[in-house]
Amino acid sequence: MGIKTNTLLDEYHPLFYPRSIAVVGASDNPFKLGFHSLAALKAAGFEGEAYAVNPRSGGEIQGVRAFASIGELPAGIDLYVYAVPEDKVVEAVRQSARNGGRAGVIFAGGFRETGRRGEARQRELIEAAGPMKLIGPNCIGVLNTKSRLNATFASPLGYLPAGDVSVVSQSGGVGSCIMSALTDELVHVSKFISIGNRANVEFADMVEYLSFDPDTRVTCLFIEGLDDAREFLERARETVSRKPVIVFNSGYTERSSKTALSHTGSAASSEAVYRGAFSQAGILRADSVSQLVAVAKALAMGGELAGNGVFLSTHTAGPAILITDSCERAGVRFPPLSPETAEEIRQFLPPYSVPVNPLDMFAFAWTDTSLYLKAADAALAQDDIHCAVAVFQSGLGSGLEFPAREYAEIGRRHEKPVFLCLTAPALFAGEMARAQAEGVITYNRAEKTASALVALTRRLETRRRAPGSAR
Amino acid sequence: MGIKTNTLLDEYHPLFYPRSIAVVGASDNPFKLGFHSLAALKAAGFEGEAYAVNPRSGGEIQGVRAFASIGELPAGIDLYVYAVPEDKVVEAVRQSARNGGRAGVIFAGGFRETGRRGEARQRELIEAAGPMKLIGPNCIGVLNTKSRLNATFASPLGYLPAGDVSVVSQSGGVGSCIMSALTDELVHVSKFISIGNRANVEFADMVEYLSFDPDTRVTCLFIEGLDDAREFLERARETVSRKPVIVFNSGYTERSSKTALSHTGSAASSEAVYRGAFSQAGILRADSVSQLVAVAKALAMGGELAGNGVFLSTHTAGPAILITDSCERAGVRFPPLSPETAEEIRQFLPPYSVPVNPLDMFAFAWTDTSLYLKAADAALAQDDIHCAVAVFQSGLGSGLEFPAREYAEIGRRHEKPVFLCLTAPALFAGEMARAQAEGVITYNRAEKTASALVALTRRLETRRRAPGSAR
């Protein structure tokens, strides 16, 4: 396994950590992708050698040294970004491969997704690339926050802070939605790969690579269709004990299948088939972008559970019921409190509150938040309880705030993750940010909290089943 | 109907538009709900007569004239807010009813939701109230943005701008989640009623009242369980042709039913039974808070459709497929373009783009957004197309922005609603706000856009079926 690691990390090093990059089709004209692509690269603060290629250019484009042809570039450039129309792509790739290019990103559509002629063009492309690793065609590129690489044409992506979640998306558009949703959850990205038509880099390659990547803690996938589902599942299955993988796959009606076909060139298979296969391979499934990201957040923040027992406390029954209901349907347990735990909790409970799990402490706990701390401390001491979840309605700046620091400390003392469902509008994301900075896994909606707990329980099963698993 | 209107509007006038309010249990101690309640009332800028009642108080609480007992208050006060413990509620209500009080809001729990003793107390309460209309007990109160009434204990609710969506929630906590989600969608609330244990004001009363309320355009409900589902459905059915009603009802596992029982005192019935009954009554259903609010937004912004034909255009296939897929499963149609429309669109289409519905214009339309305008203008002229949906990845402040003003104008010219799925993080809510201010119904996620379109199509069926419907 050690050898495979090194091989993979080496193979994709030029793609994710390039020392030199050439933008083919770089431009000074803001109506061209070649403009946005070079601008994005520069804005992200890439520190290696950058080159521009444009036959009509003088010696400089956007302040970057420009060449009239690929042949004139220095040999052995790590990464080529192709911002040229589809009919120029194959020849450009052929020239860069000859010139020792090691990896490439191709934005243009007009390949396999457009029918027979496009398929032929994609075959030519693969042949022209030789050993070069190609991302795309028909994609929005690659981002690596750790190496300040923004090889997309969207400058704003380069301003994202570095994080632990990597995203591989067949659709650039859905990939962008995932990035937006991660930003909303205050979770940060490590690598983003808009994988498009997959000329010679497949989902399985990326999942395998990311499972060894020290900068990635969780891998998120958006899959429309797989050409060789069996191979993907086999290779993915081998990685999930090392690192969690979550997939959101869109299910298609007959009509949208046709649209998908003309999208990234994959026949869309039936949703149900994929659903079962993913689960069997130990891949976690999400039904929406929002669910995908909620689960990724829990895993990125160290939320893995040692068992499926959850303690929940609240001052407001409604949202707590939404959580417990979804959880119990999916096999998450809320173990009864032991007589000792119940007695300990009874000592400080407000009137009418009964020491059970889930625990409702009514509005008393909203004005006296120390009740949450006492309850979590008592419950987490119980062996069959593996995490705590607190439900709290944000005081919306009125001065009432959940005691996240002390709550996180209790979690660390018991070595069990702690969750907070802090219902609040996005306007109060600062409150979520403070709680997360303390190490509390925080959601602003009941349904996200439930999705995370359910996925962590599924993940637990996968880890238990995995041969050679540490637990 | 005219007479019923006046009766209902009159009956609940003291509750929603009180000229005078007394806070019983008002306090200067911030650990008491009576403090937060009076503070919330004042902060919202209530302009009528306010009184405080507290036996231990001097002549003033928080600057409001205070009385030692209800008997000393002026007779005929419109609204009483009871911020006293459950064992003081019945007597307080009896005294205020005697003193001519017309409506009341009761925060305290400890009634029907707590078992037999609580049930007896709730019966006493109903008897003590006589003709007074009671909201609660076991609730967080009532908000009316139009009359600057914040009869909850949460000051921040009073700062919400006035809007057209009214919310009736059995759970105060879920009600708060709905308010947060509305805020996130930049949709504003008219009335919020945390209806709690429903001593003598039922869901049906509020749905009926709101259907005549000129300040309400859409009614949102969160229902855990109904005591008399049949009556509710009959009365609701009568209102939905006047005004749309959307319900999110939580479905329960056996265990969470028990929790719900101790929540607002209603036996929770099976989800499936409710699901069918709501649909038959013409009530729109949502499966989550986020869906509820997405649908409410479309209806509040005038999104009602004259038919189920949608034209969709995009520069990015992935999110568009997510939308069309969910829509087609639910019977929303994407009619083929007529030869004339197709020919008109063909004139300006970028390379590889084919003039069909849904229409993919690739990244060309991202840099040249005028393509969206031309496409919508051509498609909306077609008779069997009843609205336009544009999918656009936010330029995230890079200068690329969707031309919302011109798009909205095209919609108005064709007298058909226009939608925008502007995928962006919440950080860029300003962009959504600008588009909405122009009249474009805007969502930041594909799934919300789909939920809205599906609900509008369902709504169409209800309106068609409705006797005496205008359409």
PDB file of N, CA, C and O in Angstrom, chain B residues 322-368:
ATOM      1  N   LEU B 322     -30.961  18.689 -12.337  1.00  0.00           N
ATOM      2  CA  LEU B 322     -31.560  18.450 -11.014  1.00  0.00           C
ATOM      3  C   LEU B 322     -32.973  19.031 -10.969  1.00  0.00           C
ATOM      4  O   LEU B 322     -33.893  18.430 -10.415  1.00  0.00           O
ATOM      5  N   ILE B 323     -33.156  20.202 -11.547  1.00  0.00           N
ATOM      6  CA  ILE B 323     -34.475  20.847 -11.534  1.00  0.00           C
ATOM      7  C   ILE B 323     -35.459  20.098 -12.438  1.00  0.00           C
ATOM      8  O   ILE B 323     -36.550  19.719 -12.007  1.00  0.00           O
ATOM      9  N   THR B 324     -35.065  19.865 -13.700  1.00  0.00           N
ATOM     10  CA  THR B 324     -36.015  19.239 -14.629  1.00  0.00           C
ATOM     11  C   THR B 324     -36.379  17.839 -14.158  1.00  0.00           C
ATOM     12  O   THR B 324     -37.523  17.412 -14.271  1.00  0.00           O
ATOM     13  N   ASP B 325     -35.404  17.149 -13.586  1.00  0.00           N
ATOM     14  CA  ASP B 325     -35.672  15.797 -13.130  1.00  0.00           C
ATOM     15  C   ASP B 325     -36.751  15.774 -12.041  1.00  0.00           C
ATOM     16  O   ASP B 325     -37.751  15.063 -12.149  1.00  0.00           O
ATOM     17  N   SER B 326     -36.567  16.581 -10.990  1.00  0.00           N
ATOM     18  CA  SER B 326     -37.569  16.617  -9.912  1.00  0.00           C
ATOM     19  C   SER B 326     -38.910  17.085 -10.451  1.00  0.00           C
ATOM     20  O   SER B 326     -39.966  16.614 -10.029  1.00  0.00           O
ATOM     21  N   CYS B 327     -38.879  18.030 -11.350  1.00  0.00           N
ATOM     22  CA  CYS B 327     -40.131  18.586 -11.885  1.00  0.00           C
ATOM     23  C   CYS B 327     -40.889  17.538 -12.695  1.00  0.00           C
ATOM     24  O   CYS B 327     -42.094  17.373 -12.517  1.00  0.00           O
ATOM     25  N   GLU B 328     -40.188  16.845 -13.585  1.00  0.00           N
ATOM     26  CA  GLU B 328     -40.888  15.900 -14.468  1.00  0.00           C
ATOM     27  C   GLU B 328     -41.476  14.734 -13.686  1.00  0.00           C
ATOM     28  O   GLU B 328     -42.541  14.235 -14.022  1.00  0.00           O
ATOM     29  N   ARG B 329     -40.766  14.312 -12.636  1.00  0.00           N
ATOM     30  CA  ARG B 329     -41.328  13.268 -11.785  1.00  0.00           C
ATOM     31  C   ARG B 329     -42.684  13.687 -11.233  1.00  0.00           C
ATOM     32  O   ARG B 329     -43.529  12.863 -10.924  1.00  0.00           O
ATOM     33  N   ALA B 330     -42.855  14.998 -11.030  1.00  0.00           N
ATOM     34  CA  ALA B 330     -44.077  15.497 -10.381  1.00  0.00           C
ATOM     35  C   ALA B 330     -45.062  16.071 -11.379  1.00  0.00           C
ATOM     36  O   ALA B 330     -46.041  16.702 -10.989  1.00  0.00           O
ATOM     37  N   GLY B 331     -44.817  15.864 -12.673  1.00  0.00           N
ATOM     38  CA  GLY B 331     -45.821  16.256 -13.661  1.00  0.00           C
ATOM     39  C   GLY B 331     -45.701  17.665 -14.205  1.00  0.00           C
ATOM     40  O   GLY B 331     -46.588  18.141 -14.908  1.00  0.00           O
ATOM     41  N   VAL B 332     -44.612  18.358 -13.871  1.00  0.00           N
ATOM     42  CA  VAL B 332     -44.376  19.655 -14.495  1.00  0.00           C
ATOM     43  C   VAL B 332     -43.863  19.378 -15.906  1.00  0.00           C
ATOM     44  O   VAL B 332     -43.070  18.466 -16.111  1.00  0.00           O
ATOM     45  N   ARG B 333     -44.323  20.154 -16.905  1.00  0.00           N
ATOM     46  CA  ARG B 333     -43.927  19.896 -18.284  1.00  0.00           C
ATOM     47  C   ARG B 333     -42.937  20.932 -18.809  1.00  0.00           C
ATOM     48  O   ARG B 333     -42.965  22.093 -18.397  1.00  0.00           O
ATOM     49  N   PHE B 334     -42.056  20.473 -19.681  1.00  0.00           N
ATOM     50  CA  PHE B 334     -41.161  21.374 -20.410  1.00  0.00           C
ATOM     51  C   PHE B 334     -41.535  21.222 -21.887  1.00  0.00           C
ATOM     52  O   PHE B 334     -40.926  20.424 -22.604  1.00  0.00           O
ATOM     53  N   PRO B 335     -42.549  21.966 -22.348  1.00  0.00           N
ATOM     54  CA  PRO B 335     -43.095  21.740 -23.697  1.00  0.00           C
ATOM     55  C   PRO B 335     -42.025  21.953 -24.764  1.00  0.00           C
ATOM     56  O   PRO B 335     -41.162  22.815 -24.616  1.00  0.00           O
ATOM     57  N   PRO B 336     -42.095  21.168 -25.842  1.00  0.00           N
ATOM     58  CA  PRO B 336     -41.173  21.380 -26.964  1.00  0.00           C
ATOM     59  C   PRO B 336     -41.372  22.783 -27.520  1.00  0.00           C
ATOM     60  O   PRO B 336     -42.481  23.321 -27.478  1.00  0.00           O
ATOM     61  N   LEU B 337     -40.302  23.345 -28.054  1.00  0.00           N
ATOM     62  CA  LEU B 337     -40.433  24.656 -28.683  1.00  0.00           C
ATOM     63  C   LEU B 337     -41.150  24.483 -30.028  1.00  0.00           C
ATOM     64  O   LEU B 337     -40.893  23.512 -30.751  1.00  0.00           O
ATOM     65  N   SER B 338     -42.018  25.404 -30.350  1.00  0.00           N
ATOM     66  CA  SER B 338     -42.683  25.383 -31.660  1.00  0.00           C
ATOM     67  C   SER B 338     -41.624  25.692 -32.723  1.00  0.00           C
ATOM     68  O   SER B 338     -40.578  26.279 -32.407  1.00  0.00           O
ATOM     69  N   PRO B 339     -41.867  25.309 -33.977  1.00  0.00           N
ATOM     70  CA  PRO B 339     -40.887  25.613 -35.029  1.00  0.00           C
ATOM     71  C   PRO B 339     -40.543  27.107 -35.062  1.00  0.00           C
ATOM     72  O   PRO B 339     -39.380  27.477 -35.239  1.00  0.00           O
ATOM     73  N   GLU B 340     -41.539  27.966 -34.844  1.00  0.00           N
ATOM     74  CA  GLU B 340     -41.285  29.415 -34.892  1.00  0.00           C
ATOM     75  C   GLU B 340     -40.362  29.840 -33.750  1.00  0.00           C
ATOM     76  O   GLU B 340     -39.398  30.576 -33.945  1.00  0.00           O
ATOM     77  N   THR B 341     -40.702  29.367 -32.531  1.00  0.00           N
ATOM     78  CA  THR B 341     -39.865  29.729 -31.383  1.00  0.00           C
ATOM     79  C   THR B 341     -38.444  29.210 -31.585  1.00  0.00           C
ATOM     80  O   THR B 341     -37.463  29.928 -31.347  1.00  0.00           O
ATOM     81  N   ALA B 342     -38.338  27.959 -32.018  1.00  0.00           N
ATOM     82  CA  ALA B 342     -37.023  27.352 -32.209  1.00  0.00           C
ATOM     83  C   ALA B 342     -36.212  28.164 -33.223  1.00  0.00           C
ATOM     84  O   ALA B 342     -35.021  28.429 -33.022  1.00  0.00           O
ATOM     85  N   GLU B 343     -36.881  28.571 -34.297  1.00  0.00           N
ATOM     86  CA  GLU B 343     -36.174  29.319 -35.332  1.00  0.00           C
ATOM     87  C   GLU B 343     -35.697  30.670 -34.782  1.00  0.00           C
ATOM     88  O   GLU B 343     -34.569  31.096 -35.012  1.00  0.00           O
ATOM     89  N   GLU B 344     -36.562  31.307 -33.995  1.00  0.00           N
ATOM     90  CA  GLU B 344     -36.187  32.604 -33.430  1.00  0.00           C
ATOM     91  C   GLU B 344     -34.972  32.454 -32.515  1.00  0.00           C
ATOM     92  O   GLU B 344     -34.048  33.267 -32.534  1.00  0.00           O
ATOM     93  N   ILE B 345     -34.973  31.382 -31.721  1.00  0.00           N
ATOM     94  CA  ILE B 345     -33.871  31.165 -30.783  1.00  0.00           C
ATOM     95  C   ILE B 345     -32.596  30.774 -31.535  1.00  0.00           C
ATOM     96  O   ILE B 345     -31.492  31.184 -31.167  1.00  0.00           O
ATOM     97  N   ARG B 346     -32.757  30.019 -32.594  1.00  0.00           N
ATOM     98  CA  ARG B 346     -31.595  29.561 -33.361  1.00  0.00           C
ATOM     99  C   ARG B 346     -30.740  30.746 -33.841  1.00  0.00           C
ATOM    100  O   ARG B 346     -29.509  30.651 -33.922  1.00  0.00           O
ATOM    101  N   GLN B 347     -31.400  31.856 -34.117  1.00  0.00           N
ATOM    102  CA  GLN B 347     -30.696  33.026 -34.658  1.00  0.00           C
ATOM    103  C   GLN B 347     -29.504  33.466 -33.795  1.00  0.00           C
ATOM    104  O   GLN B 347     -28.502  33.944 -34.312  1.00  0.00           O
ATOM    105  N   PHE B 348     -29.651  33.358 -32.510  1.00  0.00           N
ATOM    106  CA  PHE B 348     -28.605  33.927 -31.647  1.00  0.00           C
ATOM    107  C   PHE B 348     -27.865  32.868 -30.830  1.00  0.00           C
ATOM    108  O   PHE B 348     -27.020  33.187 -30.011  1.00  0.00           O
ATOM    109  N   LEU B 349     -28.190  31.597 -31.057  1.00  0.00           N
ATOM    110  CA  LEU B 349     -27.597  30.533 -30.226  1.00  0.00           C
ATOM    111  C   LEU B 349     -26.098  30.388 -30.459  1.00  0.00           C
ATOM    112  O   LEU B 349     -25.627  30.494 -31.583  1.00  0.00           O
ATOM    113  N   PRO B 350     -25.355  30.101 -29.386  1.00  0.00           N
ATOM    114  CA  PRO B 350     -23.914  29.862 -29.525  1.00  0.00           C
ATOM    115  C   PRO B 350     -23.646  28.495 -30.166  1.00  0.00           C
ATOM    116  O   PRO B 350     -24.556  27.674 -30.292  1.00  0.00           O
ATOM    117  N   PRO B 351     -22.387  28.245 -30.597  1.00  0.00           N
ATOM    118  CA  PRO B 351     -22.027  26.969 -31.229  1.00  0.00           C
ATOM    119  C   PRO B 351     -22.435  25.781 -30.360  1.00  0.00           C
ATOM    120  O   PRO B 351     -22.350  25.858 -29.129  1.00  0.00           O
ATOM    121  N   TYR B 352     -22.836  24.704 -30.990  1.00  0.00           N
ATOM    122  CA  TYR B 352     -23.206  23.444 -30.338  1.00  0.00           C
ATOM    123  C   TYR B 352     -24.518  23.497 -29.569  1.00  0.00           C
ATOM    124  O   TYR B 352     -25.031  22.482 -29.132  1.00  0.00           O
ATOM    125  N   SER B 353     -25.057  24.676 -29.351  1.00  0.00           N
ATOM    126  CA  SER B 353     -26.311  24.767 -28.622  1.00  0.00           C
ATOM    127  C   SER B 353     -27.459  24.461 -29.577  1.00  0.00           C
ATOM    128  O   SER B 353     -27.450  24.882 -30.723  1.00  0.00           O
ATOM    129  N   VAL B 354     -28.427  23.692 -29.087  1.00  0.00           N
ATOM    130  CA  VAL B 354     -29.548  23.256 -29.917  1.00  0.00           C
ATOM    131  C   VAL B 354     -30.818  23.919 -29.379  1.00  0.00           C
ATOM    132  O   VAL B 354     -31.013  23.953 -28.158  1.00  0.00           O
ATOM    133  N   PRO B 355     -31.676  24.470 -30.250  1.00  0.00           N
ATOM    134  CA  PRO B 355     -32.860  25.198 -29.765  1.00  0.00           C
ATOM    135  C   PRO B 355     -33.975  24.280 -29.290  1.00  0.00           C
ATOM    136  O   PRO B 355     -34.939  24.033 -30.009  1.00  0.00           O
ATOM    137  N   VAL B 356     -33.810  23.769 -28.088  1.00  0.00           N
ATOM    138  CA  VAL B 356     -34.820  22.905 -27.478  1.00  0.00           C
ATOM    139  C   VAL B 356     -35.120  23.407 -26.066  1.00  0.00           C
ATOM    140  O   VAL B 356     -34.432  24.286 -25.549  1.00  0.00           O
ATOM    141  N   ASN B 357     -36.128  22.832 -25.473  1.00  0.00           N
ATOM    142  CA  ASN B 357     -36.490  23.150 -24.090  1.00  0.00           C
ATOM    143  C   ASN B 357     -36.344  21.875 -23.275  1.00  0.00           C
ATOM    144  O   ASN B 357     -36.978  20.874 -23.640  1.00  0.00           O
ATOM    145  N   PRO B 358     -35.514  21.816 -22.218  1.00  0.00           N
ATOM    146  CA  PRO B 358     -34.653  22.870 -21.662  1.00  0.00           C
ATOM    147  C   PRO B 358     -33.506  23.255 -22.610  1.00  0.00           C
ATOM    148  O   PRO B 358     -33.007  22.400 -23.339  1.00  0.00           O
ATOM    149  N   LEU B 359     -33.089  24.502 -22.510  1.00  0.00           N
ATOM    150  CA  LEU B 359     -32.103  25.062 -23.431  1.00  0.00           C
ATOM    151  C   LEU B 359     -30.757  25.257 -22.723  1.00  0.00           C
ATOM    152  O   LEU B 359     -30.678  25.986 -21.731  1.00  0.00           O
ATOM    153  N   ASP B 360     -29.721  24.592 -23.242  1.00  0.00           N
ATOM    154  CA  ASP B 360     -28.384  24.739 -22.663  1.00  0.00           C
ATOM    155  C   ASP B 360     -27.543  25.624 -23.575  1.00  0.00           C
ATOM    156  O   ASP B 360     -27.284  25.268 -24.725  1.00  0.00           O
ATOM    157  N   MET B 361     -27.122  26.770 -23.075  1.00  0.00           N
ATOM    158  CA  MET B 361     -26.353  27.711 -23.897  1.00  0.00           C
ATOM    159  C   MET B 361     -24.879  27.743 -23.507  1.00  0.00           C
ATOM    160  O   MET B 361     -24.133  28.613 -23.930  1.00  0.00           O
ATOM    161  N   PHE B 362     -24.482  26.791 -22.645  1.00  0.00           N
ATOM    162  CA  PHE B 362     -23.074  26.643 -22.255  1.00  0.00           C
ATOM    163  C   PHE B 362     -22.515  27.961 -21.678  1.00  0.00           C
ATOM    164  O   PHE B 362     -23.266  28.903 -21.432  1.00  0.00           O
ATOM    165  N   ALA B 363     -21.210  27.961 -21.452  1.00  0.00           N
ATOM    166  CA  ALA B 363     -20.573  29.110 -20.792  1.00  0.00           C
ATOM    167  C   ALA B 363     -20.726  30.405 -21.596  1.00  0.00           C
ATOM    168  O   ALA B 363     -20.532  31.497 -21.051  1.00  0.00           O
ATOM    169  N   PHE B 364     -21.106  30.306 -22.869  1.00  0.00           N
ATOM    170  CA  PHE B 364     -21.310  31.519 -23.672  1.00  0.00           C
ATOM    171  C   PHE B 364     -22.328  32.445 -22.994  1.00  0.00           C
ATOM    172  O   PHE B 364     -22.179  33.664 -22.988  1.00  0.00           O
ATOM    173  N   ALA B 365     -23.367  31.824 -22.425  1.00  0.00           N
ATOM    174  CA  ALA B 365     -24.429  32.630 -21.819  1.00  0.00           C
ATOM    175  C   ALA B 365     -24.005  33.184 -20.462  1.00  0.00           C
ATOM    176  O   ALA B 365     -24.659  34.069 -19.908  1.00  0.00           O
ATOM    177  N   TRP B 366     -22.904  32.661 -19.927  1.00  0.00           N
ATOM    178  CA  TRP B 366     -22.419  33.169 -18.633  1.00  0.00           C
ATOM    179  C   TRP B 366     -21.705  34.500 -18.846  1.00  0.00           C
ATOM    180  O   TRP B 366     -21.849  35.425 -18.055  1.00  0.00           O
ATOM    181  N   THR B 367     -20.958  34.586 -19.970  1.00  0.00           N
ATOM    182  CA  THR B 367     -20.261  35.847 -20.247  1.00  0.00           C
ATOM    183  C   THR B 367     -21.154  36.801 -21.047  1.00  0.00           C
ATOM    184  O   THR B 367     -21.002  38.005 -20.959  1.00  0.00           O
ATOM    185  N   ASP B 368     -22.102  36.265 -21.825  1.00  0.00           N
ATOM    186  CA  ASP B 368     -23.033  37.134 -22.553  1.00  0.00           C
ATOM    187  C   ASP B 368     -24.459  36.830 -22.091  1.00  0.00           C
ATOM    188  O   ASP B 368     -25.196  36.045 -22.688  1.00  0.00           O
TER     189      ASP B 368
END
